[in-house]
């Protein structure tokens, strides 16, 4: 089994224009100075994102798994349990807001409940919306769009309608610069790639994930967007007028803490930041291997987060719901056991901040490929025929 991402010693790769990243052996990039070409590439100081020209790995692995285990396609489809979990968590958050309505925002009880219960609950709702964005709560797409708006309520800010096109584009355009809004921008890399910068990023990462997509590309404002906005406004108004501002502040603080220095927030970084190089296998005599760009986590916090830690599995089969991802892993175990993984989301955050070998730039990027999801019919018609035909895979992928 490959070493875990939380225990292996981190080293830096050399960014190059090659289709794969050379881990051992001589550096081959013509962009590096001659004196650096003569050094061990593992000693060269990291200075850029990991640029690659290879296709993202998930589609290839998905086809290989289906060929080896055709029964995995039976795992796809909605999970009825999701709607009951969502309604329970929404009710829990409203109850907590009611309890705190007479507490001061500055009291330790307010912050303790918001951190322990509120942040955990709202992170759960973030990931419920993520699950619903793949049409995995109901068979009807419309029912999923509307139910995501219900899951959005205790978060306080309307975002479920816009999240779906951004997230599905992340799946279709993994690592593509200018399309995948999960990628840090070059500006973030300049200002945040230091211990203080990374600590700031981890503390306020919820704002980066909220604002960054809008700076990369806009998504259409649809009737679902308008419904999301209107329903959220009405809910917030009712909370303010019946329970008071402290109750509303509880929802907002819970959302902030859920995306800050909280154990569950580690999944944001754990999923796609590269924490280690890959040890070349005997199957590759030239010691050239692609850099992994998605990492799974199989620990107990998956219980609170819709099994989002099964992230390689999720990207391979986005149409498999959270309750069946462990089954997918068991069926196709030979495909997943050799992949690097994380053992602790808390340690992911700690190491991201304090390990100088890990930082904002530790992401695999591509110059081209992928496509936008959720655009207007006119924009879709303007795409290349091959990309439009790719929509036929959406039932299995998203």
GROMACS .gro file of N, CA, C and O in nm, residues 8-131:
model
  496
    8UNK      N    1   0.368   1.020   0.543
    8UNK     CA    2   0.484   1.020   0.457
    8UNK      C    3   0.559   1.152   0.468
    8UNK      O    4   0.502   1.255   0.495
    9UNK      N    5   0.688   1.147   0.443
    9UNK     CA    6   0.767   1.269   0.445
    9UNK      C    7   0.740   1.347   0.318
    9UNK      O    8   0.752   1.297   0.208
   10UNK      N    9   0.703   1.473   0.334
   10UNK     CA   10   0.666   1.555   0.218
   10UNK      C   11   0.790   1.601   0.145
   10UNK      O   12   0.888   1.642   0.204
   11UNK      N   13   0.783   1.592   0.013
   11UNK     CA   14   0.888   1.646  -0.072
   11UNK      C   15   0.822   1.719  -0.185
   11UNK      O   16   0.705   1.702  -0.212
   12UNK      N   17   0.900   1.798  -0.258
   12UNK     CA   18   0.845   1.880  -0.363
   12UNK      C   19   0.886   1.830  -0.500
   12UNK      O   20   1.001   1.791  -0.521
   13UNK      N   21   0.793   1.832  -0.593
   13UNK     CA   22   0.821   1.797  -0.731
   13UNK      C   23   0.867   1.919  -0.808
   13UNK      O   24   0.842   2.032  -0.770
   14UNK      N   25   0.928   1.894  -0.921
   14UNK     CA   26   0.965   2.002  -1.011
   14UNK      C   27   0.853   2.020  -1.111
   14UNK      O   28   0.818   1.927  -1.182
   15UNK      N   29   0.794   2.140  -1.121
   15UNK     CA   30   0.697   2.163  -1.226
   15UNK      C   31   0.766   2.158  -1.362
   15UNK      O   32   0.875   2.211  -1.377
   16UNK      N   33   0.706   2.094  -1.459
   16UNK     CA   34   0.766   2.085  -1.591
   16UNK      C   35   0.658   2.084  -1.696
   16UNK      O   36   0.540   2.075  -1.666
   17UNK      N   37   0.700   2.089  -1.822
   17UNK     CA   38   0.605   2.084  -1.931
   17UNK      C   39   0.583   1.942  -1.978
   17UNK      O   40   0.518   1.918  -2.079
   18UNK      N   41   0.638   1.845  -1.909
   18UNK     CA   42   0.620   1.706  -1.946
   18UNK      C   43   0.480   1.661  -1.912
   18UNK      O   44   0.410   1.722  -1.833
   19UNK      N   45   0.438   1.550  -1.969
   19UNK     CA   46   0.303   1.503  -1.945
   19UNK      C   47   0.289   1.435  -1.810
   19UNK      O   48   0.179   1.414  -1.762
   20UNK      N   49   0.400   1.396  -1.753
   20UNK     CA   50   0.397   1.341  -1.618
   20UNK      C   51   0.509   1.407  -1.540
   20UNK      O   52   0.598   1.470  -1.597
   21UNK      N   53   0.505   1.389  -1.409
   21UNK     CA   54   0.604   1.454  -1.324
   21UNK      C   55   0.709   1.352  -1.283
   21UNK      O   56   0.678   1.247  -1.230
   22UNK      N   57   0.834   1.383  -1.313
   22UNK     CA   58   0.942   1.291  -1.278
   22UNK      C   59   0.970   1.306  -1.129
   22UNK      O   60   0.996   1.415  -1.080
   23UNK      N   61   0.969   1.194  -1.059
   23UNK     CA   62   0.988   1.197  -0.914
   23UNK      C   63   1.131   1.163  -0.877
   23UNK      O   64   1.194   1.231  -0.798
   24UNK      N   65   1.185   1.057  -0.935
   24UNK     CA   66   1.325   1.022  -0.912
   24UNK      C   67   1.399   1.034  -1.044
   24UNK      O   68   1.342   1.028  -1.152
   25UNK      N   69   1.529   1.046  -1.037
   25UNK     CA   70   1.607   1.058  -1.158
   25UNK      C   71   1.634   1.202  -1.196
   25UNK      O   72   1.607   1.294  -1.120
   26UNK      N   73   1.684   1.224  -1.314
   26UNK     CA   74   1.722   1.357  -1.357
   26UNK      C   75   1.601   1.442  -1.392
   26UNK      O   76   1.502   1.393  -1.443
   27UNK      N   77   1.612   1.572  -1.367
   27UNK     CA   78   1.507   1.664  -1.409
   27UNK      C   79   1.517   1.684  -1.560
   27UNK      O   80   1.626   1.686  -1.615
   28UNK      N   81   1.401   1.699  -1.625
   28UNK     CA   82   1.404   1.710  -1.771
   28UNK      C   83   1.345   1.840  -1.822
   28UNK      O   84   1.333   1.859  -1.941
   29UNK      N   85   1.304   1.929  -1.733
   29UNK     CA   86   1.237   2.051  -1.777
   29UNK      C   87   1.336   2.149  -1.837
   29UNK      O   88   1.436   2.184  -1.775
   30UNK      N   89   1.309   2.197  -1.959
   30UNK     CA   90   1.397   2.298  -2.018
   30UNK      C   91   1.382   2.435  -1.954
   30UNK      O   92   1.461   2.524  -1.981
   31UNK      N   93   1.280   2.450  -1.867
   31UNK     CA   94   1.256   2.580  -1.805
   31UNK      C   95   1.346   2.605  -1.685
   31UNK      O   96   1.354   2.717  -1.636
   32UNK      N   97   1.410   2.500  -1.632
   32UNK     CA   98   1.494   2.516  -1.514
   32UNK      C   99   1.636   2.554  -1.554
   32UNK      O  100   1.687   2.508  -1.656
   33UNK      N  101   1.703   2.637  -1.472
   33UNK     CA  102   1.842   2.672  -1.499
   33UNK      C  103   1.931   2.549  -1.504
   33UNK      O  104   1.902   2.448  -1.439
   34UNK      N  105   2.040   2.558  -1.580
   34UNK     CA  106   2.128   2.442  -1.599
   34UNK      C  107   2.182   2.392  -1.466
   34UNK      O  108   2.195   2.271  -1.445
   35UNK      N  109   2.217   2.485  -1.374
   35UNK     CA  110   2.273   2.440  -1.247
   35UNK      C  111   2.171   2.360  -1.167
   35UNK      O  112   2.209   2.272  -1.090
   36UNK      N  113   2.042   2.390  -1.183
   36UNK     CA  114   1.942   2.315  -1.110
   36UNK      C  115   1.916   2.180  -1.176
   36UNK      O  116   1.877   2.085  -1.111
   37UNK      N  117   1.935   2.173  -1.308
   37UNK     CA  118   1.916   2.046  -1.376
   37UNK      C  119   2.016   1.942  -1.327
   37UNK      O  120   1.992   1.823  -1.337
   38UNK      N  121   2.130   1.988  -1.275
   38UNK     CA  122   2.232   1.895  -1.229
   38UNK      C  123   2.208   1.849  -1.087
   38UNK      O  124   2.275   1.759  -1.038
   39UNK      N  125   2.112   1.907  -1.020
   39UNK     CA  126   2.085   1.871  -0.881
   39UNK      C  127   1.980   1.763  -0.874
   39UNK      O  128   1.905   1.739  -0.968
   40UNK      N  129   1.972   1.699  -0.758
   40UNK     CA  130   1.863   1.606  -0.732
   40UNK      C  131   1.733   1.685  -0.736
   40UNK      O  132   1.717   1.782  -0.663
   41UNK      N  133   1.635   1.646  -0.821
   41UNK     CA  134   1.513   1.725  -0.832
   41UNK      C  135   1.435   1.737  -0.703
   41UNK      O  136   1.360   1.832  -0.685
   42UNK      N  137   1.453   1.644  -0.611
   42UNK     CA  138   1.382   1.652  -0.484
   42UNK      C  139   1.436   1.764  -0.397
   42UNK      O  140   1.375   1.802  -0.298
   43UNK      N  141   1.554   1.819  -0.433
   43UNK     CA  142   1.612   1.927  -0.354
   43UNK      C  143   1.579   2.064  -0.412
   43UNK      O  144   1.609   2.165  -0.352
   44UNK      N  145   1.521   2.068  -0.531
   44UNK     CA  146   1.491   2.196  -0.595
   44UNK      C  147   1.372   2.260  -0.525
   44UNK      O  148   1.270   2.198  -0.504
   45UNK      N  149   1.386   2.387  -0.491
   45UNK     CA  150   1.281   2.459  -0.419
   45UNK      C  151   1.155   2.471  -0.504
   45UNK      O  152   1.160   2.510  -0.619
   46UNK      N  153   1.044   2.436  -0.446
   46UNK     CA  154   0.915   2.443  -0.516
   46UNK      C  155   0.876   2.587  -0.539
   46UNK      O  156   0.895   2.673  -0.455
   47UNK      N  157   0.819   2.617  -0.658
   47UNK     CA  158   0.791   2.756  -0.687
   47UNK      C  159   0.662   2.778  -0.766
   47UNK      O  160   0.632   2.891  -0.801
   48UNK      N  161   0.588   2.675  -0.800
   48UNK     CA  162   0.471   2.693  -0.883
   48UNK      C  163   0.372   2.581  -0.855
   48UNK      O  164   0.402   2.486  -0.783
   49UNK      N  165   0.253   2.594  -0.913
   49UNK     CA  166   0.158   2.484  -0.908
   49UNK      C  167   0.216   2.364  -0.984
   49UNK      O  168   0.311   2.378  -1.061
   50UNK      N  169   0.159   2.247  -0.964
   50UNK     CA  170   0.200   2.129  -1.039
   50UNK      C  171   0.123   2.129  -1.172
   50UNK      O  172   0.005   2.094  -1.175
   51UNK      N  173   0.188   2.168  -1.278
   51UNK     CA  174   0.122   2.173  -1.409
   51UNK      C  175   0.135   2.039  -1.479
   51UNK      O  176   0.242   1.978  -1.480
   52UNK      N  177   0.027   1.993  -1.539
   52UNK     CA  178   0.029   1.866  -1.609
   52UNK      C  179  -0.050   1.878  -1.738
   52UNK      O  180  -0.136   1.966  -1.752
   53UNK      N  181  -0.020   1.789  -1.832
   53UNK     CA  182  -0.093   1.787  -1.959
   53UNK      C  183  -0.169   1.655  -1.974
   53UNK      O  184  -0.218   1.624  -2.082
   54UNK      N  185  -0.177   1.579  -1.869
   54UNK     CA  186  -0.251   1.454  -1.873
   54UNK      C  187  -0.399   1.478  -1.845
   54UNK      O  188  -0.437   1.577  -1.784
   55UNK      N  189  -0.482   1.385  -1.885
   55UNK     CA  190  -0.624   1.389  -1.855
   55UNK      C  191  -0.644   1.362  -1.706
   55UNK      O  192  -0.565   1.290  -1.645
   56UNK      N  193  -0.748   1.419  -1.648
   56UNK     CA  194  -0.776   1.389  -1.507
   56UNK      C  195  -0.800   1.239  -1.493
   56UNK      O  196  -0.850   1.174  -1.585
   57UNK      N  197  -0.765   1.179  -1.379
   57UNK     CA  198  -0.761   1.033  -1.368
   57UNK      C  199  -0.894   0.964  -1.347
   57UNK      O  200  -0.903   0.842  -1.363
   58UNK      N  201  -0.998   1.037  -1.312
   58UNK     CA  202  -1.119   0.970  -1.264
   58UNK      C  203  -1.201   0.903  -1.373
   58UNK      O  204  -1.254   0.794  -1.352
   59UNK      N  205  -1.211   0.964  -1.489
   59UNK     CA  206  -1.286   0.901  -1.596
   59UNK      C  207  -1.220   0.771  -1.640
   59UNK      O  208  -1.288   0.668  -1.660
   60UNK      N  209  -1.088   0.772  -1.652
   60UNK     CA  210  -1.016   0.651  -1.692
   60UNK      C  211  -1.036   0.540  -1.590
   60UNK      O  212  -1.062   0.424  -1.625
   61UNK      N  213  -1.024   0.575  -1.460
   61UNK     CA  214  -1.041   0.472  -1.357
   61UNK      C  215  -1.186   0.423  -1.352
   61UNK      O  216  -1.211   0.306  -1.327
   62UNK      N  217  -1.281   0.514  -1.373
   62UNK     CA  218  -1.422   0.474  -1.372
   62UNK      C  219  -1.448   0.367  -1.479
   62UNK      O  220  -1.512   0.264  -1.453
   63UNK      N  221  -1.397   0.390  -1.600
   63UNK     CA  222  -1.417   0.293  -1.707
   63UNK      C  223  -1.349   0.161  -1.676
   63UNK      O  224  -1.405   0.054  -1.705
   64UNK      N  225  -1.232   0.167  -1.614
   64UNK     CA  226  -1.160   0.044  -1.579
   64UNK      C  227  -1.236  -0.034  -1.471
   64UNK      O  228  -1.244  -0.158  -1.475
   65UNK      N  229  -1.292   0.038  -1.374
   65UNK     CA  230  -1.368  -0.028  -1.267
   65UNK      C  231  -1.496  -0.091  -1.322
   65UNK      O  232  -1.531  -0.204  -1.287
   66UNK      N  233  -1.564  -0.019  -1.410
   66UNK     CA  234  -1.687  -0.075  -1.470
   66UNK      C  235  -1.655  -0.200  -1.550
   66UNK      O  236  -1.731  -0.299  -1.548
   67UNK      N  237  -1.542  -0.200  -1.619
   67UNK     CA  238  -1.503  -0.317  -1.696
   67UNK      C  239  -1.472  -0.436  -1.605
   67UNK      O  240  -1.511  -0.549  -1.634
   68UNK      N  241  -1.405  -0.409  -1.493
   68UNK     CA  242  -1.368  -0.516  -1.401
   68UNK      C  243  -1.485  -0.558  -1.312
   68UNK      O  244  -1.497  -0.675  -1.273
   69UNK      N  245  -1.570  -0.460  -1.276
   69UNK     CA  246  -1.681  -0.486  -1.183
   69UNK      C  247  -1.808  -0.417  -1.234
   69UNK      O  248  -1.849  -0.313  -1.181
   70UNK      N  249  -1.870  -0.471  -1.337
   70UNK     CA  250  -1.988  -0.404  -1.394
   70UNK      C  251  -2.102  -0.384  -1.295
   70UNK      O  252  -2.188  -0.299  -1.315
   71UNK      N  253  -2.100  -0.459  -1.186
   71UNK     CA  254  -2.208  -0.448  -1.087
   71UNK      C  255  -2.206  -0.315  -1.012
   71UNK      O  256  -2.304  -0.279  -0.946
   72UNK      N  257  -2.096  -0.238  -1.022
   72UNK     CA  258  -2.091  -0.112  -0.948
   72UNK      C  259  -2.194  -0.012  -1.001
   72UNK      O  260  -2.235   0.078  -0.927
   73UNK      N  261  -2.235  -0.026  -1.125
   73UNK     CA  262  -2.334   0.068  -1.179
   73UNK      C  263  -2.467   0.057  -1.107
   73UNK      O  264  -2.547   0.151  -1.108
   74UNK      N  265  -2.492  -0.057  -1.042
   74UNK     CA  266  -2.616  -0.075  -0.967
   74UNK      C  267  -2.617   0.006  -0.837
   74UNK      O  268  -2.722   0.020  -0.773
   75UNK      N  269  -2.501   0.059  -0.798
   75UNK     CA  270  -2.493   0.141  -0.677
   75UNK      C  271  -2.541   0.284  -0.701
   75UNK      O  272  -2.566   0.357  -0.606
   76UNK      N  273  -2.554   0.323  -0.828
   76UNK     CA  274  -2.593   0.459  -0.860
   76UNK      C  275  -2.741   0.482  -0.830
   76UNK      O  276  -2.822   0.389  -0.838
   77UNK      N  277  -2.774   0.605  -0.796
   77UNK     CA  278  -2.914   0.641  -0.775
   77UNK      C  279  -2.937   0.707  -0.641
   77UNK      O  280  -2.851   0.705  -0.552
   78UNK      N  281  -3.054   0.767  -0.622
   78UNK     CA  282  -3.084   0.843  -0.501
   78UNK      C  283  -3.082   0.758  -0.374
   78UNK      O  284  -3.108   0.638  -0.377
   79UNK      N  285  -3.053   0.823  -0.263
   79UNK     CA  286  -3.057   0.762  -0.130
   79UNK      C  287  -3.171   0.825  -0.051
   79UNK      O  288  -3.163   0.943  -0.012
   80UNK      N  289  -3.280   0.751  -0.024
   80UNK     CA  290  -3.396   0.808   0.048
   80UNK      C  291  -3.363   0.860   0.187
   80UNK      O  292  -3.429   0.952   0.236
   81UNK      N  293  -3.260   0.803   0.251
   81UNK     CA  294  -3.225   0.844   0.387
   81UNK      C  295  -3.180   0.990   0.393
   81UNK      O  296  -3.195   1.056   0.497
   82UNK      N  297  -3.127   1.043   0.283
   82UNK     CA  298  -3.071   1.177   0.283
   82UNK      C  299  -3.170   1.283   0.328
   82UNK      O  300  -3.138   1.370   0.410
   83UNK      N  301  -3.292   1.276   0.278
   83UNK     CA  302  -3.390   1.380   0.312
   83UNK      C  303  -3.424   1.380   0.460
   83UNK      O  304  -3.447   1.486   0.520
   84UNK      N  305  -3.424   1.264   0.525
   84UNK     CA  306  -3.455   1.259   0.668
   84UNK      C  307  -3.339   1.313   0.752
   84UNK      O  308  -3.362   1.381   0.853
   85UNK      N  309  -3.217   1.283   0.710
   85UNK     CA  310  -3.101   1.337   0.781
   85UNK      C  311  -3.099   1.490   0.770
   85UNK      O  312  -3.078   1.561   0.869
   86UNK      N  313  -3.125   1.541   0.651
   86UNK     CA  314  -3.125   1.686   0.630
   86UNK      C  315  -3.231   1.753   0.716
   86UNK      O  316  -3.204   1.852   0.786
   87UNK      N  317  -3.352   1.700   0.715
   87UNK     CA  318  -3.459   1.760   0.795
   87UNK      C  319  -3.428   1.755   0.944
   87UNK      O  320  -3.457   1.850   1.018
   88UNK      N  321  -3.363   1.647   0.989
   88UNK     CA  322  -3.324   1.637   1.129
   88UNK      C  323  -3.221   1.740   1.167
   88UNK      O  324  -3.230   1.802   1.275
   89UNK      N  325  -3.122   1.763   1.081
   89UNK     CA  326  -3.017   1.860   1.110
   89UNK      C  327  -3.072   2.003   1.104
   89UNK      O  328  -3.036   2.088   1.187
   90UNK      N  329  -3.159   2.031   1.008
   90UNK     CA  330  -3.222   2.163   1.001
   90UNK      C  331  -3.301   2.190   1.129
   90UNK      O  332  -3.293   2.299   1.189
   91UNK      N  333  -3.377   2.091   1.175
   91UNK     CA  334  -3.455   2.106   1.299
   91UNK      C  335  -3.363   2.127   1.419
   91UNK      O  336  -3.392   2.209   1.508
   92UNK      N  337  -3.251   2.053   1.423
   92UNK     CA  338  -3.154   2.069   1.532
   92UNK      C  339  -3.099   2.211   1.536
   92UNK      O  340  -3.089   2.272   1.644
   93UNK      N  341  -3.065   2.266   1.422
   93UNK     CA  342  -3.010   2.401   1.418
   93UNK      C  343  -3.113   2.507   1.459
   93UNK      O  344  -3.080   2.603   1.528
   94UNK      N  345  -3.236   2.489   1.420
   94UNK     CA  346  -3.340   2.584   1.462
   94UNK      C  347  -3.360   2.575   1.613
   94UNK      O  348  -3.377   2.677   1.681
   95UNK      N  349  -3.355   2.453   1.668
   95UNK     CA  350  -3.369   2.435   1.813
   95UNK      C  351  -3.254   2.502   1.887
   95UNK      O  352  -3.274   2.567   1.991
   96UNK      N  353  -3.131   2.487   1.836
   96UNK     CA  354  -3.015   2.550   1.900
   96UNK      C  355  -3.026   2.702   1.893
   96UNK      O  356  -2.991   2.772   1.989
   97UNK      N  357  -3.072   2.755   1.780
   97UNK     CA  358  -3.090   2.899   1.768
   97UNK      C  359  -3.193   2.949   1.869
   97UNK      O  360  -3.176   3.057   1.929
   98UNK      N  361  -3.297   2.871   1.892
   98UNK     CA  362  -3.400   2.907   1.990
   98UNK      C  363  -3.341   2.909   2.131
   98UNK      O  364  -3.368   3.001   2.210
   99UNK      N  365  -3.259   2.810   2.163
   99UNK     CA  366  -3.196   2.803   2.295
   99UNK      C  367  -3.106   2.923   2.320
   99UNK      O  368  -3.101   2.979   2.431
  100UNK      N  369  -3.036   2.968   2.216
  100UNK     CA  370  -2.939   3.077   2.232
  100UNK      C  371  -2.998   3.216   2.211
  100UNK      O  372  -2.925   3.316   2.216
  101UNK      N  373  -3.128   3.225   2.192
  101UNK     CA  374  -3.188   3.354   2.158
  101UNK      C  375  -3.168   3.459   2.268
  101UNK      O  376  -3.165   3.579   2.240
  102UNK      N  377  -3.154   3.414   2.394
  102UNK     CA  378  -3.137   3.508   2.506
  102UNK      C  379  -2.993   3.513   2.557
  102UNK      O  380  -2.966   3.576   2.660
  103UNK      N  381  -2.901   3.445   2.488
  103UNK     CA  382  -2.760   3.449   2.527
  103UNK      C  383  -2.688   3.559   2.448
  103UNK      O  384  -2.722   3.587   2.333
  104UNK      N  385  -2.588   3.616   2.511
  104UNK     CA  386  -2.508   3.716   2.441
  104UNK      C  387  -2.419   3.648   2.338
  104UNK      O  388  -2.363   3.539   2.362
  105UNK      N  389  -2.404   3.713   2.225
  105UNK     CA  390  -2.314   3.664   2.121
  105UNK      C  391  -2.172   3.648   2.174
  105UNK      O  392  -2.095   3.564   2.126
  106UNK      N  393  -2.134   3.727   2.275
  106UNK     CA  394  -1.998   3.726   2.328
  106UNK      C  395  -1.979   3.629   2.444
  106UNK      O  396  -1.870   3.620   2.500
  107UNK      N  397  -2.081   3.554   2.479
  107UNK     CA  398  -2.069   3.458   2.590
  107UNK      C  399  -2.000   3.331   2.543
  107UNK      O  400  -2.009   3.293   2.425
  108UNK      N  401  -1.932   3.263   2.636
  108UNK     CA  402  -1.861   3.141   2.599
  108UNK      C  403  -1.960   3.031   2.562
  108UNK      O  404  -1.931   2.946   2.476
  109UNK      N  405  -2.078   3.032   2.623
  109UNK     CA  406  -2.177   2.931   2.590
  109UNK      C  407  -2.221   2.943   2.443
  109UNK      O  408  -2.240   2.841   2.375
  110UNK      N  409  -2.236   3.065   2.397
  110UNK     CA  410  -2.277   3.090   2.259
  110UNK      C  411  -2.174   3.033   2.162
  110UNK      O  412  -2.207   2.957   2.069
  111UNK      N  413  -2.048   3.067   2.184
  111UNK     CA  414  -1.941   3.021   2.094
  111UNK      C  415  -1.916   2.871   2.106
  111UNK      O  416  -1.887   2.805   2.006
  112UNK      N  417  -1.928   2.817   2.227
  112UNK     CA  418  -1.907   2.674   2.246
  112UNK      C  419  -2.011   2.592   2.169
  112UNK      O  420  -1.979   2.495   2.100
  113UNK      N  421  -2.138   2.632   2.183
  113UNK     CA  422  -2.244   2.559   2.113
  113UNK      C  423  -2.230   2.579   1.961
  113UNK      O  424  -2.251   2.484   1.884
  114UNK      N  425  -2.192   2.699   1.920
  114UNK     CA  426  -2.177   2.725   1.777
  114UNK      C  427  -2.063   2.643   1.717
  114UNK      O  428  -2.072   2.597   1.603
  115UNK      N  429  -1.955   2.626   1.794
  115UNK     CA  430  -1.840   2.551   1.743
  115UNK      C  431  -1.865   2.401   1.743
  115UNK      O  432  -1.842   2.332   1.644
  116UNK      N  433  -1.912   2.350   1.858
  116UNK     CA  434  -1.926   2.204   1.874
  116UNK      C  435  -2.046   2.151   1.795
  116UNK      O  436  -2.036   2.052   1.721
  117UNK      N  437  -2.161   2.216   1.809
  117UNK     CA  438  -2.283   2.167   1.744
  117UNK      C  439  -2.310   2.241   1.613
  117UNK      O  440  -2.331   2.180   1.508
  118UNK      N  441  -2.311   2.374   1.619
  118UNK     CA  442  -2.349   2.453   1.503
  118UNK      C  443  -2.258   2.433   1.383
  118UNK      O  444  -2.306   2.411   1.271
  119UNK      N  445  -2.128   2.440   1.403
  119UNK     CA  446  -2.035   2.424   1.292
  119UNK      C  447  -2.041   2.283   1.236
  119UNK      O  448  -2.034   2.263   1.113
  120UNK      N  449  -2.054   2.184   1.324
  120UNK     CA  450  -2.066   2.046   1.277
  120UNK      C  451  -2.193   2.027   1.195
  120UNK      O  452  -2.191   1.965   1.089
  121UNK      N  453  -2.303   2.085   1.245
  121UNK     CA  454  -2.431   2.072   1.175
  121UNK      C  455  -2.428   2.144   1.040
  121UNK      O  456  -2.475   2.091   0.939
  122UNK      N  457  -2.374   2.264   1.036
  122UNK     CA  458  -2.373   2.338   0.910
  122UNK      C  459  -2.274   2.280   0.809
  122UNK      O  460  -2.298   2.284   0.689
  123UNK      N  461  -2.162   2.223   0.858
  123UNK     CA  462  -2.075   2.150   0.765
  123UNK      C  463  -2.151   2.030   0.708
  123UNK      O  464  -2.137   1.997   0.588
  124UNK      N  465  -2.229   1.965   0.791
  124UNK     CA  466  -2.312   1.855   0.743
  124UNK      C  467  -2.409   1.902   0.636
  124UNK      O  468  -2.431   1.834   0.535
  125UNK      N  469  -2.465   2.022   0.654
  125UNK     CA  470  -2.559   2.076   0.556
  125UNK      C  471  -2.487   2.121   0.429
  125UNK      O  472  -2.541   2.108   0.318
  126UNK      N  473  -2.365   2.176   0.442
  126UNK     CA  474  -2.286   2.206   0.323
  126UNK      C  475  -2.275   2.080   0.236
  126UNK      O  476  -2.293   2.084   0.114
  127UNK      N  477  -2.243   1.969   0.302
  127UNK     CA  478  -2.219   1.845   0.229
  127UNK      C  479  -2.349   1.777   0.188
  127UNK      O  480  -2.349   1.697   0.094
  128UNK      N  481  -2.458   1.809   0.257
  128UNK     CA  482  -2.588   1.763   0.209
  128UNK      C  483  -2.620   1.830   0.076
  128UNK      O  484  -2.667   1.765  -0.019
  129UNK      N  485  -2.594   1.961   0.067
  129UNK     CA  486  -2.616   2.033  -0.058
  129UNK      C  487  -2.526   1.978  -0.167
  129UNK      O  488  -2.565   1.965  -0.284
  130UNK      N  489  -2.402   1.944  -0.129
  130UNK     CA  490  -2.311   1.879  -0.223
  130UNK      C  491  -2.370   1.748  -0.274
  130UNK      O  492  -2.370   1.719  -0.395
  131UNK      N  493  -2.425   1.668  -0.185
  131UNK     CA  494  -2.487   1.541  -0.223
  131UNK      C  495  -2.608   1.564  -0.313
  131UNK      O  496  -2.626   1.497  -0.415
   0.00000   0.00000   0.00000
